[in-house]
Amino acid sequence: MTTITGPGLIGLDADTLKMTLEAIRDYVGDAIPEERQLQLDHDDVCPEDVVRGMCSDQLGVQLLFIPEHYGGMGGDTFDVYRVCEQMARLDIGVATSVLATFLGSDPIFVGGTPEQKREWLTEIAERGVLYAYGATEPEAGSDLAALKTTATPVVTDGAVTGYRLNGRKQWISNGGIADKYSILARAPGGPSWFVLERGTDGFTQNRPEDKHGIRLSNTAALFLENALVPAGNLVGGVEGQGLTQAQQVFGYTRLMVAAFGLGGGWSALDRAIQYSTMRIQGGAPLSAKQGYTHKLIVPHAVRLEAARAYIEYAAGRTDAGEGAGGALNTEGAIAKYLATEAGNAAADAAIQAHGGYGYTREYQVEKIKRDVRITTIYEGTSEIMEMTIARDRWQQHLKSGGRYYRGLASELNDLHARHPDVGAATAALASGSLAGILEACRTGRLTRHQHVLLRLGELIAHAEGAGRFAGRAAAALDGALPEKADHRFDAGTLAAMSRVFARDAAQKVACDGLRWVIGAGAPGGTDGAGVTPSETSLELDAACAAQAGLVADMDRVADALYGRAGPATATKER
Ligand SMILES: Cc1cc2nc3c(=O)[nH]c(=O)nc-3n(C[C@H](O)[C@H](O)[C@H](O)COP(=O)(O)OP(=O)(O)OC[C@H]3O[C@@H](n4cnc5c(N)ncnc54)[C@H](O)[C@@H]3O)c2cc1C
């Protein structure tokens, strides 16, 4: 059974999704068992056969990304998030190679003519054509508008029959192995996407980059010297649409990279959880040491699940058709920011949790840490996410006359009235406090400091993350989580996790917010506009008071992670 859940996309039913996730696990597990992964990582080799196998009849994962109309299965955002998380759990390099085809076909998906879509999307579905997404250049990364690659029209008998591409692309996933390339180049009418075939004269690929991580993914520079593409390969047939087409899909594609952060982080953390049940130190397993679990395991599990709540929230809205034209780009940015920073921190903690063994290759966490690191860089760095988030929500704050986060706080207080156990009141505190901080920034004109603006991005992500986590925990208590959602944790555990995260968010917003409001001003105890930060100080007191019960909740989360029944059993022994 399938249902329409989004703009032209047909979602899988829960059973099909489950079977798909299992099939991916089995296929990758058989094709590249962990020892082979370590060897490929060591040798810096992309297993192209495995990537092609995944994107062919052997596994057919590419079908998820392509609408039914073009021969695919038309997975919705929720499906694709779950699949991306699963692939990342297995290997983020291979996952990147699979996603590159999806990214490469995105400009076609949002901007192609009906004929282009039929031709190019169908051949991905039916023949497993691999794509690369060629946007970044040596001098145009975060600032894509600075791109220098040119597309010069070739005019024959007064009509444009083709374009000559000249320039260089940098850090292109699948750069050395793709069959087709989406290339962003500056045409006379503005930046535009072109589809370029491998083997075109004047088009060459550099050798693979020697990278820190995702060494199972091929990353290469591309050189374009008078490479000719037919005029029909201008995506959409109109010049100047390229940056808009790229922007339109960020809300969606960043959710997929968010899912990579989630998958990588959980893969590392689950290894640490397992390891700590067997490693005996001080006469007991590490899993029984509260100082170990509550530093290296619990906070990371909580952050990852908070990120999941946000991903599922954004995926649900995308599938409800709200993301058209890039309308959910901020939500995509928040999801990516929370999940990739959490994944990165979790993988780092997993190395620490393994002690010296974690620092060796055999235990995998060292590789995962290197792999997951890329997720805070590609598809927009964390700093660009902070900027994207802060700019949009700052506008919302101004437009609403300061009521944007007061409104969210009020919704959360209502939720607290229905579900007093999910941390909603503390999440409301974070939102209310954020409204105060934003207002202090407005009166003090503090966002003229770029650093303050970006730090606001971080606080916003945490406050909104806390709100959505409380919502997800409440849905779990109501038995209303979507069938296709992750169901690893029971409602009580999610509620405890949400309370832990909400406390963290409330403390962070009040404490760090106050710090930047005061810090952006002159020495002397007032903020930049001479406004005393007394109101936000009061919220700091409230955030501190809300920490009561934190350790007991962490005990509860630890018990759930270790499958321990009943009251907290973690000890405080040394
Ligand atoms: C392994 C790998 C695979 C990749 N795959 C692809 C791909 O398939 N296709 C593709 O097109 N690209 C790809 N990329 C490129 C990737 O998206 C870019 O590296 C990324 O967007 C950052 O751009 P940059 O490297 O030029 O860094 P820069 O933009 O130069 O940024 C450097 C640092 O400055 C910060 N910064 C940048 N601008 C600002 C600002 N205005 N204010 C404050 N701080 C700022 C950044 O956050 C970062 O910390 C890949 C990169 C890697 C490493």
XYZ file of C-alpha atoms and ligand atoms in Angstrom:
627
model
C 0.000 0.000 0.000
C 1.314 3.427 -0.875
C 0.021 6.867 -0.065
C 0.735 10.245 -1.517
C 2.594 12.114 1.190
C 4.296 14.976 -0.553
C 4.613 17.034 -3.673
C 4.367 14.237 -6.225
C 6.282 11.738 -4.129
C 4.779 8.447 -3.073
C 5.941 7.204 0.289
C 6.765 3.577 0.969
C 4.628 1.724 3.430
C 6.269 0.885 6.754
C 6.866 -2.779 5.909
C 8.558 -1.975 2.614
C 10.722 0.603 4.335
C 11.716 -1.939 6.980
C 12.606 -4.506 4.316
C 14.599 -1.879 2.417
C 16.622 -0.975 5.507
C 17.358 -4.642 6.150
C 18.305 -5.233 2.519
C 20.787 -2.331 2.639
C 22.305 -3.680 5.840
C 22.675 -7.172 4.388
C 23.991 -6.042 1.018
C 26.660 -3.728 2.403
C 27.508 -6.183 5.177
C 28.149 -8.927 2.614
C 29.877 -6.757 0.019
C 32.189 -4.878 2.360
C 32.477 -6.555 5.737
C 34.238 -4.448 8.350
C 37.709 -5.883 7.713
C 37.391 -4.991 4.035
C 36.148 -1.530 4.934
C 39.251 -0.992 7.053
C 41.464 -2.156 4.204
C 39.731 0.080 1.651
C 39.998 2.969 4.094
C 43.693 2.270 4.556
C 44.261 1.989 0.793
C 42.057 5.015 0.086
C 39.921 3.139 -2.438
C 36.268 3.672 -3.352
C 34.552 0.302 -3.891
C 32.937 1.411 -7.142
C 31.520 -2.071 -7.724
C 29.624 -1.850 -4.439
C 28.301 1.645 -5.167
C 27.167 0.526 -8.629
C 25.678 -2.654 -7.160
C 23.686 -0.595 -4.660
C 22.411 1.612 -7.485
C 21.424 -1.237 -9.819
C 19.080 -4.214 -9.903
C 21.259 -5.878 -7.257
C 19.925 -3.583 -4.518
C 18.068 -0.737 -6.254
C 18.576 1.957 -3.626
C 18.503 4.629 -6.355
C 14.844 3.814 -6.931
C 14.020 5.394 -3.574
C 15.153 8.780 -4.812
C 13.261 8.733 -8.114
C 9.490 9.361 -8.467
C 7.347 6.426 -9.639
C 6.521 8.384 -12.755
C 10.127 7.955 -13.916
C 10.482 4.325 -12.964
C 11.492 4.776 -9.321
C 9.770 3.915 -6.047
C 9.179 7.555 -5.094
C 10.350 7.381 -1.509
C 9.210 10.336 0.549
C 11.475 12.447 2.756
C 10.901 10.177 5.723
C 11.964 7.117 3.724
C 15.025 8.817 2.367
C 16.079 10.015 5.835
C 15.790 6.478 7.204
C 17.733 5.057 4.256
C 20.460 7.709 4.572
C 20.804 6.995 8.285
C 21.081 3.284 7.579
C 23.696 3.744 4.854
C 25.708 6.051 7.115
C 25.626 3.493 9.921
C 27.380 1.127 7.542
C 29.859 3.495 5.886
C 29.553 7.249 5.323
C 31.909 7.121 2.325
C 29.743 4.652 0.425
C 26.647 6.557 1.572
C 28.186 9.730 0.134
C 28.730 8.062 -3.225
C 25.115 6.956 -3.366
C 23.859 10.382 -2.266
C 26.007 12.101 -4.911
C 23.755 10.715 -7.669
C 20.777 12.023 -5.802
C 22.377 15.466 -5.351
C 23.506 15.488 -8.962
C 19.990 14.797 -10.175
C 18.377 17.389 -7.880
C 18.785 20.328 -10.256
C 17.016 18.179 -12.860
C 14.327 17.190 -10.397
C 13.489 20.782 -9.436
C 14.366 22.589 -12.647
C 14.413 20.191 -15.601
C 11.943 20.329 -18.468
C 9.479 17.401 -18.611
C 11.556 15.821 -21.423
C 14.805 16.204 -19.458
C 13.247 14.639 -16.384
C 11.870 11.753 -18.367
C 15.209 11.062 -20.028
C 17.656 11.654 -17.196
C 15.677 10.511 -14.161
C 14.449 7.398 -15.941
C 17.948 6.300 -16.860
C 19.028 6.659 -13.206
C 16.127 4.427 -12.174
C 16.501 1.884 -14.958
C 20.220 1.816 -15.686
C 21.738 2.988 -12.420
C 23.555 5.906 -14.061
C 25.874 7.488 -11.474
C 25.971 11.270 -11.122
C 28.279 13.797 -9.516
C 27.179 17.208 -8.278
C 29.626 19.846 -9.478
C 29.027 23.108 -7.643
C 32.122 23.850 -5.526
C 35.188 25.490 -7.050
C 38.632 26.259 -5.670
C 37.523 29.799 -4.837
C 33.776 29.270 -4.498
C 32.756 27.029 -1.618
C 30.408 28.506 0.953
C 30.011 31.466 -1.368
C 28.800 29.690 -4.501
C 27.892 32.982 -6.169
C 31.640 33.585 -6.585
C 31.862 30.747 -9.113
C 34.138 31.326 -12.090
C 33.361 28.399 -14.382
C 31.873 29.799 -17.552
C 29.386 28.495 -20.105
C 29.860 30.253 -23.435
C 27.054 29.812 -25.961
C 27.930 28.273 -29.314
C 25.784 29.982 -31.926
C 25.064 28.274 -35.226
C 22.843 29.957 -37.837
C 21.685 32.449 -35.237
C 20.605 29.815 -32.696
C 22.364 28.604 -29.538
C 23.229 24.969 -30.248
C 25.563 24.313 -27.361
C 27.769 25.700 -24.583
C 31.511 25.492 -24.056
C 32.360 24.962 -20.383
C 35.621 26.296 -18.971
C 36.795 26.195 -15.386
C 37.556 23.909 -12.489
C 35.426 22.146 -9.899
C 36.809 21.138 -6.526
C 35.997 18.347 -4.017
C 33.422 16.608 -6.194
C 32.056 13.350 -4.762
C 32.018 10.616 -7.447
C 34.197 13.042 -9.445
C 36.376 10.231 -10.786
C 33.716 7.558 -11.277
C 30.442 9.211 -12.341
C 28.796 8.629 -15.701
C 27.195 12.077 -15.770
C 27.928 15.377 -14.054
C 25.689 18.273 -13.087
C 27.896 21.311 -13.551
C 27.096 24.791 -12.284
C 28.554 27.362 -14.663
C 28.101 31.034 -15.374
C 26.213 31.517 -18.663
C 25.509 34.994 -20.087
C 22.102 34.894 -18.349
C 23.606 33.870 -14.986
C 24.645 30.702 -13.159
C 23.035 27.643 -14.747
C 23.178 23.855 -14.448
C 24.401 21.714 -17.329
C 24.462 17.939 -17.634
C 27.821 16.792 -18.915
C 28.728 13.256 -19.995
C 31.892 11.525 -18.928
C 34.255 11.205 -21.902
C 33.352 14.597 -23.374
C 36.382 16.161 -25.091
C 38.025 18.755 -22.876
C 36.611 17.247 -19.667
C 39.061 15.510 -17.331
C 39.058 14.384 -13.730
C 41.932 14.595 -11.308
C 43.141 11.664 -9.218
C 41.184 11.070 -5.991
C 41.954 13.386 -3.066
C 43.908 11.917 -0.152
C 41.334 12.645 2.548
C 41.057 12.627 6.354
C 37.922 10.445 6.180
C 35.243 8.990 3.901
C 38.113 7.356 2.066
C 35.672 4.855 0.542
C 34.174 7.766 -1.364
C 35.814 9.041 -4.529
C 36.394 12.808 -4.340
C 38.101 14.516 -7.269
C 38.635 17.858 -8.939
C 37.182 18.336 -12.428
C 38.805 20.275 -15.261
C 36.778 21.831 -18.052
C 38.616 23.125 -21.088
C 36.219 24.047 -23.849
C 34.068 21.012 -23.011
C 31.045 21.158 -25.319
C 27.534 20.347 -24.091
C 24.476 20.454 -26.372
C 22.055 23.320 -25.712
C 19.493 20.710 -24.693
C 21.659 19.893 -21.666
C 21.016 23.290 -20.071
C 18.779 22.210 -17.187
C 15.355 23.778 -17.583
C 16.313 25.315 -20.933
C 16.619 28.822 -19.444
C 19.856 30.430 -18.285
C 20.257 32.007 -14.866
C 18.184 29.570 -12.775
C 21.138 27.689 -11.259
C 21.480 29.266 -7.827
C 17.724 29.252 -7.281
C 17.575 25.582 -8.252
C 20.435 24.834 -5.845
C 18.721 26.783 -3.050
C 15.375 25.079 -3.613
C 16.579 21.689 -2.492
C 18.755 22.594 0.488
C 15.930 22.035 2.962
C 15.734 18.481 1.676
C 19.350 17.589 0.926
C 20.577 18.924 4.255
C 18.137 16.609 5.989
C 19.899 13.725 4.266
C 23.309 14.851 5.488
C 21.731 15.301 8.914
C 20.749 11.633 8.681
C 24.394 10.807 7.910
C 25.410 12.550 11.144
C 22.793 10.560 13.014
C 23.845 7.237 11.473
C 27.553 7.835 11.968
C 27.094 9.055 15.535
C 24.902 6.114 16.548
C 27.196 3.627 14.865
C 30.106 4.866 16.984
C 28.084 5.220 20.175
C 26.554 1.749 19.915
C 30.053 0.312 19.676
C 31.036 2.214 22.827
C 27.928 0.998 24.646
C 28.714 -2.577 23.691
C 32.386 -2.234 24.579
C 31.652 -0.736 27.982
C 29.590 -3.740 29.022
C 32.617 -6.001 28.563
C 35.511 -3.838 29.647
C 36.211 -4.339 33.347
C 38.036 -1.585 35.201
C 38.041 -0.965 38.949
C 36.337 -4.333 39.472
C 33.223 -3.639 37.396
C 32.236 -3.048 33.780
C 32.630 0.518 32.581
C 28.898 0.520 31.887
C 28.361 0.505 35.662
C 30.439 3.647 36.187
C 28.281 6.710 36.289
C 31.220 9.037 35.692
C 31.837 7.154 32.448
C 28.295 6.731 31.151
C 27.099 10.205 32.085
C 30.000 11.873 30.291
C 30.750 9.646 27.327
C 27.490 7.908 26.494
C 24.284 9.457 27.840
C 24.693 13.089 26.693
C 25.529 11.913 23.192
C 22.584 9.551 22.974
C 20.386 12.447 24.102
C 21.816 14.882 21.552
C 21.453 12.356 18.743
C 17.835 11.654 19.636
C 17.101 15.388 19.901
C 18.505 15.731 16.402
C 16.362 12.817 15.234
C 13.288 14.538 16.641
C 14.113 17.610 14.599
C 14.837 15.592 11.450
C 11.529 13.765 11.763
C 9.707 17.028 12.411
C 11.243 18.621 9.288
C 10.749 15.469 7.196
C 7.078 15.328 8.198
C 6.561 18.938 7.149
C 8.402 18.360 3.877
C 6.213 15.377 3.120
C 3.167 17.485 3.880
C 4.241 19.648 0.948
C 5.479 22.638 2.954
C 8.997 22.670 1.538
C 8.249 23.959 -1.960
C 10.640 26.628 -3.216
C 13.029 26.149 -0.315
C 10.441 27.183 2.312
C 11.938 24.744 4.843
C 15.595 25.589 4.268
C 15.992 26.877 7.826
C 14.512 23.673 9.206
C 16.932 21.691 7.037
C 19.781 23.800 8.380
C 18.731 23.261 12.009
C 18.437 19.515 11.437
C 21.841 19.343 9.771
C 23.478 21.487 12.407
C 22.086 19.555 15.371
C 22.626 16.093 13.882
C 26.071 16.508 12.387
C 27.499 18.306 15.422
C 25.957 15.603 17.638
C 27.277 12.823 15.385
C 30.734 14.279 15.385
C 30.784 14.718 19.170
C 29.393 11.208 19.712
C 32.071 9.629 17.529
C 34.771 11.556 19.363
C 33.373 10.421 22.710
C 33.254 6.840 21.408
C 37.016 6.917 20.872
C 37.483 8.155 24.435
C 35.071 5.505 25.693
C 37.283 2.806 24.151
C 40.412 4.220 25.794
C 43.621 3.242 23.982
C 41.738 0.689 21.888
C 39.617 3.470 20.484
C 42.730 5.117 19.151
C 43.572 2.083 17.036
C 41.970 1.185 13.726
C 40.665 -2.234 14.722
C 37.759 -0.939 16.771
C 36.306 1.100 13.884
C 35.383 4.141 15.986
C 38.529 5.914 14.844
C 37.402 5.491 11.204
C 33.849 6.530 11.983
C 35.137 9.658 13.704
C 37.137 10.599 10.607
C 34.194 9.758 8.352
C 31.489 11.622 10.232
C 33.674 14.726 10.393
C 32.782 15.593 6.798
C 29.116 16.018 7.657
C 29.798 19.333 9.399
C 31.544 20.570 6.237
C 29.781 19.451 3.040
C 26.318 20.586 1.968
C 27.100 23.767 3.911
C 29.441 24.078 6.876
C 28.204 24.377 10.444
C 29.055 28.068 10.408
C 26.976 28.586 7.274
C 24.173 26.668 9.013
C 24.447 29.004 12.017
C 24.239 31.988 9.695
C 21.293 30.587 7.742
C 19.389 29.796 10.924
C 20.150 33.095 12.642
C 19.319 35.299 9.661
C 15.938 33.717 9.085
C 14.837 33.547 12.696
C 16.139 37.052 13.357
C 13.773 38.252 10.639
C 10.945 36.268 12.255
C 11.731 37.895 15.584
C 11.619 41.365 14.035
C 8.535 40.733 11.900
C 6.574 39.323 14.814
C 7.492 42.207 17.106
C 9.430 39.838 19.353
C 6.597 37.310 19.638
C 8.060 34.477 17.537
C 9.744 32.587 20.373
C 7.231 33.765 22.962
C 4.682 31.964 20.769
C 6.725 28.768 20.731
C 7.157 29.046 24.513
C 3.426 29.367 24.936
C 2.788 26.292 22.724
C 5.264 24.358 24.821
C 3.618 25.440 28.059
C 0.334 24.148 26.632
C 2.064 20.886 25.803
C 3.385 20.758 29.361
C -0.179 21.054 30.644
C -1.084 17.920 28.673
C 2.190 16.081 29.204
C 4.018 17.277 32.321
C 6.791 14.680 31.895
C 8.333 15.496 28.535
C 10.427 18.532 29.469
C 8.117 20.922 27.635
C 8.108 23.542 30.403
C 11.919 23.596 30.402
C 11.949 23.785 26.604
C 9.493 26.688 26.951
C 11.988 28.337 29.266
C 14.647 28.029 26.558
C 12.336 29.616 23.978
C 11.231 32.400 26.303
C 14.803 33.099 27.252
C 15.762 33.154 23.566
C 13.076 35.773 22.910
C 14.647 37.926 25.638
C 18.158 37.471 24.252
C 17.026 38.344 20.706
C 15.275 41.433 22.014
C 18.384 42.517 23.925
C 20.341 42.035 20.692
C 17.831 44.142 18.804
C 17.866 47.056 21.244
C 21.649 46.851 21.500
C 22.072 46.399 17.724
C 24.336 43.504 18.627
C 23.877 41.442 15.482
C 26.212 43.881 13.780
C 28.807 41.591 15.350
C 28.890 38.555 13.060
C 30.036 36.397 15.952
C 26.958 37.271 17.994
C 24.708 36.530 15.023
C 26.233 33.082 14.513
C 26.102 32.269 18.222
C 22.409 33.122 18.093
C 22.158 30.508 15.337
C 23.490 27.920 17.758
C 21.125 28.964 20.562
C 18.136 28.973 18.203
C 18.946 25.453 17.015
C 19.100 24.207 20.601
C 15.925 25.973 21.708
C 13.956 24.713 18.706
C 15.517 21.272 19.048
C 14.313 21.098 22.663
C 10.804 22.103 21.617
C 10.576 19.474 18.883
C 12.056 16.787 21.105
C 9.390 17.467 23.726
C 6.797 17.195 20.950
C 8.208 13.869 19.771
C 8.309 12.490 23.336
C 4.674 13.554 23.813
C 3.696 11.882 20.521
C 5.399 8.702 21.716
C 3.394 8.825 24.966
C 0.219 9.258 22.925
C 1.197 6.324 20.698
C 1.171 8.801 17.815
C 4.688 8.512 16.406
C 4.567 7.857 12.659
C 4.799 4.161 11.844
C 7.920 4.817 9.794
C 9.638 6.698 12.623
C 12.495 5.139 14.542
C 11.040 3.187 17.486
C 14.202 2.177 19.297
C 13.319 3.891 22.577
C 10.107 3.590 24.532
C 8.038 6.626 25.433
C 9.356 6.840 29.006
C 12.960 6.851 27.843
C 12.261 9.467 25.184
C 10.606 11.633 27.842
C 13.666 11.336 30.093
C 15.959 12.109 27.174
C 13.848 15.100 26.242
C 14.016 16.428 29.815
C 17.809 16.126 29.768
C 18.065 17.939 26.436
C 15.596 20.650 27.442
C 17.650 21.411 30.563
C 20.760 21.656 28.458
C 19.044 23.989 25.979
C 17.581 26.210 28.709
C 20.982 26.526 30.392
C 22.778 27.139 27.119
C 20.372 29.796 25.857
C 20.218 31.684 29.152
C 23.888 31.408 30.029
C 25.541 31.751 26.616
C 22.937 34.259 25.468
C 23.646 36.472 28.431
C 27.334 36.032 27.847
C 27.121 37.346 24.279
C 24.732 40.157 25.164
C 27.124 41.350 27.843
C 30.218 40.368 25.882
C 29.272 42.447 22.861
C 29.045 45.541 25.018
C 31.724 47.694 26.559
C 33.324 46.633 29.855
C 31.283 47.852 32.814
C 28.369 45.478 33.226
C 25.829 46.763 30.750
C 25.196 45.479 27.287
C 26.047 47.282 24.065
C 22.986 49.540 24.184
C 23.220 50.321 27.873
C 20.421 47.853 28.587
C 20.913 45.972 31.808
C 20.530 42.267 31.183
C 18.503 41.756 34.361
C 15.578 40.100 32.605
C 17.781 37.502 30.988
C 19.594 37.048 34.320
C 16.271 36.038 35.862
C 15.876 33.442 33.133
C 19.321 32.154 33.941
C 18.160 31.605 37.536
C 15.120 29.730 36.238
C 17.275 27.635 33.908
C 19.523 26.726 36.855
C 16.499 25.781 38.971
C 15.241 23.573 36.123
C 18.352 21.409 36.414
C 16.853 19.669 39.471
C 16.427 15.973 38.699
C 18.975 15.979 35.894
C 21.212 13.238 37.267
C 18.254 10.959 38.031
C 17.066 11.392 34.444
C 20.538 10.610 33.155
C 20.515 7.454 35.304
C 17.244 6.507 33.686
C 18.591 7.062 30.171
C 21.692 5.026 31.002
C 19.508 2.180 32.247
C 17.558 2.227 29.005
C 20.687 2.274 26.858
C 22.101 -0.698 28.739
C 18.825 -2.576 28.947
C 18.830 -2.432 32.751
C 15.457 -2.799 34.370
C 13.947 -0.795 37.195
C 15.475 2.027 39.161
C 18.873 3.419 38.345
C 21.627 0.909 38.924
C 24.602 2.987 37.852
C 26.947 3.528 40.752
C 29.051 6.467 41.723
C 32.109 4.347 42.460
C 35.477 5.455 41.237
C 35.005 15.123 0.932
C 34.248 16.255 0.322
C 33.226 16.000 -0.576
C 32.551 17.044 -1.191
N 31.598 16.781 -2.149
C 31.103 17.810 -2.883
C 30.275 17.552 -4.025
O 29.953 16.410 -4.340
N 29.856 18.605 -4.767
C 30.175 19.894 -4.454
O 29.768 20.795 -5.172
N 30.938 20.173 -3.357
C 31.420 19.166 -2.588
N 32.224 19.429 -1.502
C 32.539 20.814 -1.185
C 31.908 21.300 0.120
O 30.537 21.496 -0.027
C 32.675 22.576 0.516
O 33.970 22.170 0.915
C 31.997 23.349 1.615
O 30.806 23.914 1.155
C 32.899 24.461 2.171
O 33.466 25.215 1.152
P 35.042 25.466 1.151
O 35.709 24.165 1.279
O 35.363 26.312 -0.026
O 35.324 26.278 2.487
P 35.144 27.838 2.703
O 33.855 28.304 2.160
O 36.361 28.553 2.268
O 35.079 27.885 4.285
C 36.222 27.783 5.117
C 35.795 28.072 6.555
O 35.285 29.403 6.634
C 33.968 29.408 7.136
N 33.226 30.432 6.417
C 32.979 30.489 5.078
N 32.275 31.591 4.786
C 32.065 32.241 5.942
C 31.406 33.463 6.290
N 30.789 34.209 5.375
N 31.396 33.827 7.568
C 31.989 33.074 8.521
N 32.651 31.928 8.257
C 32.666 31.518 6.985
C 33.430 28.009 6.844
O 32.412 27.658 7.744
C 34.676 27.165 7.050
O 34.866 26.917 8.422
C 32.878 18.388 -0.848
C 33.883 18.633 0.078
C 34.591 17.600 0.638
C 35.697 17.924 1.598
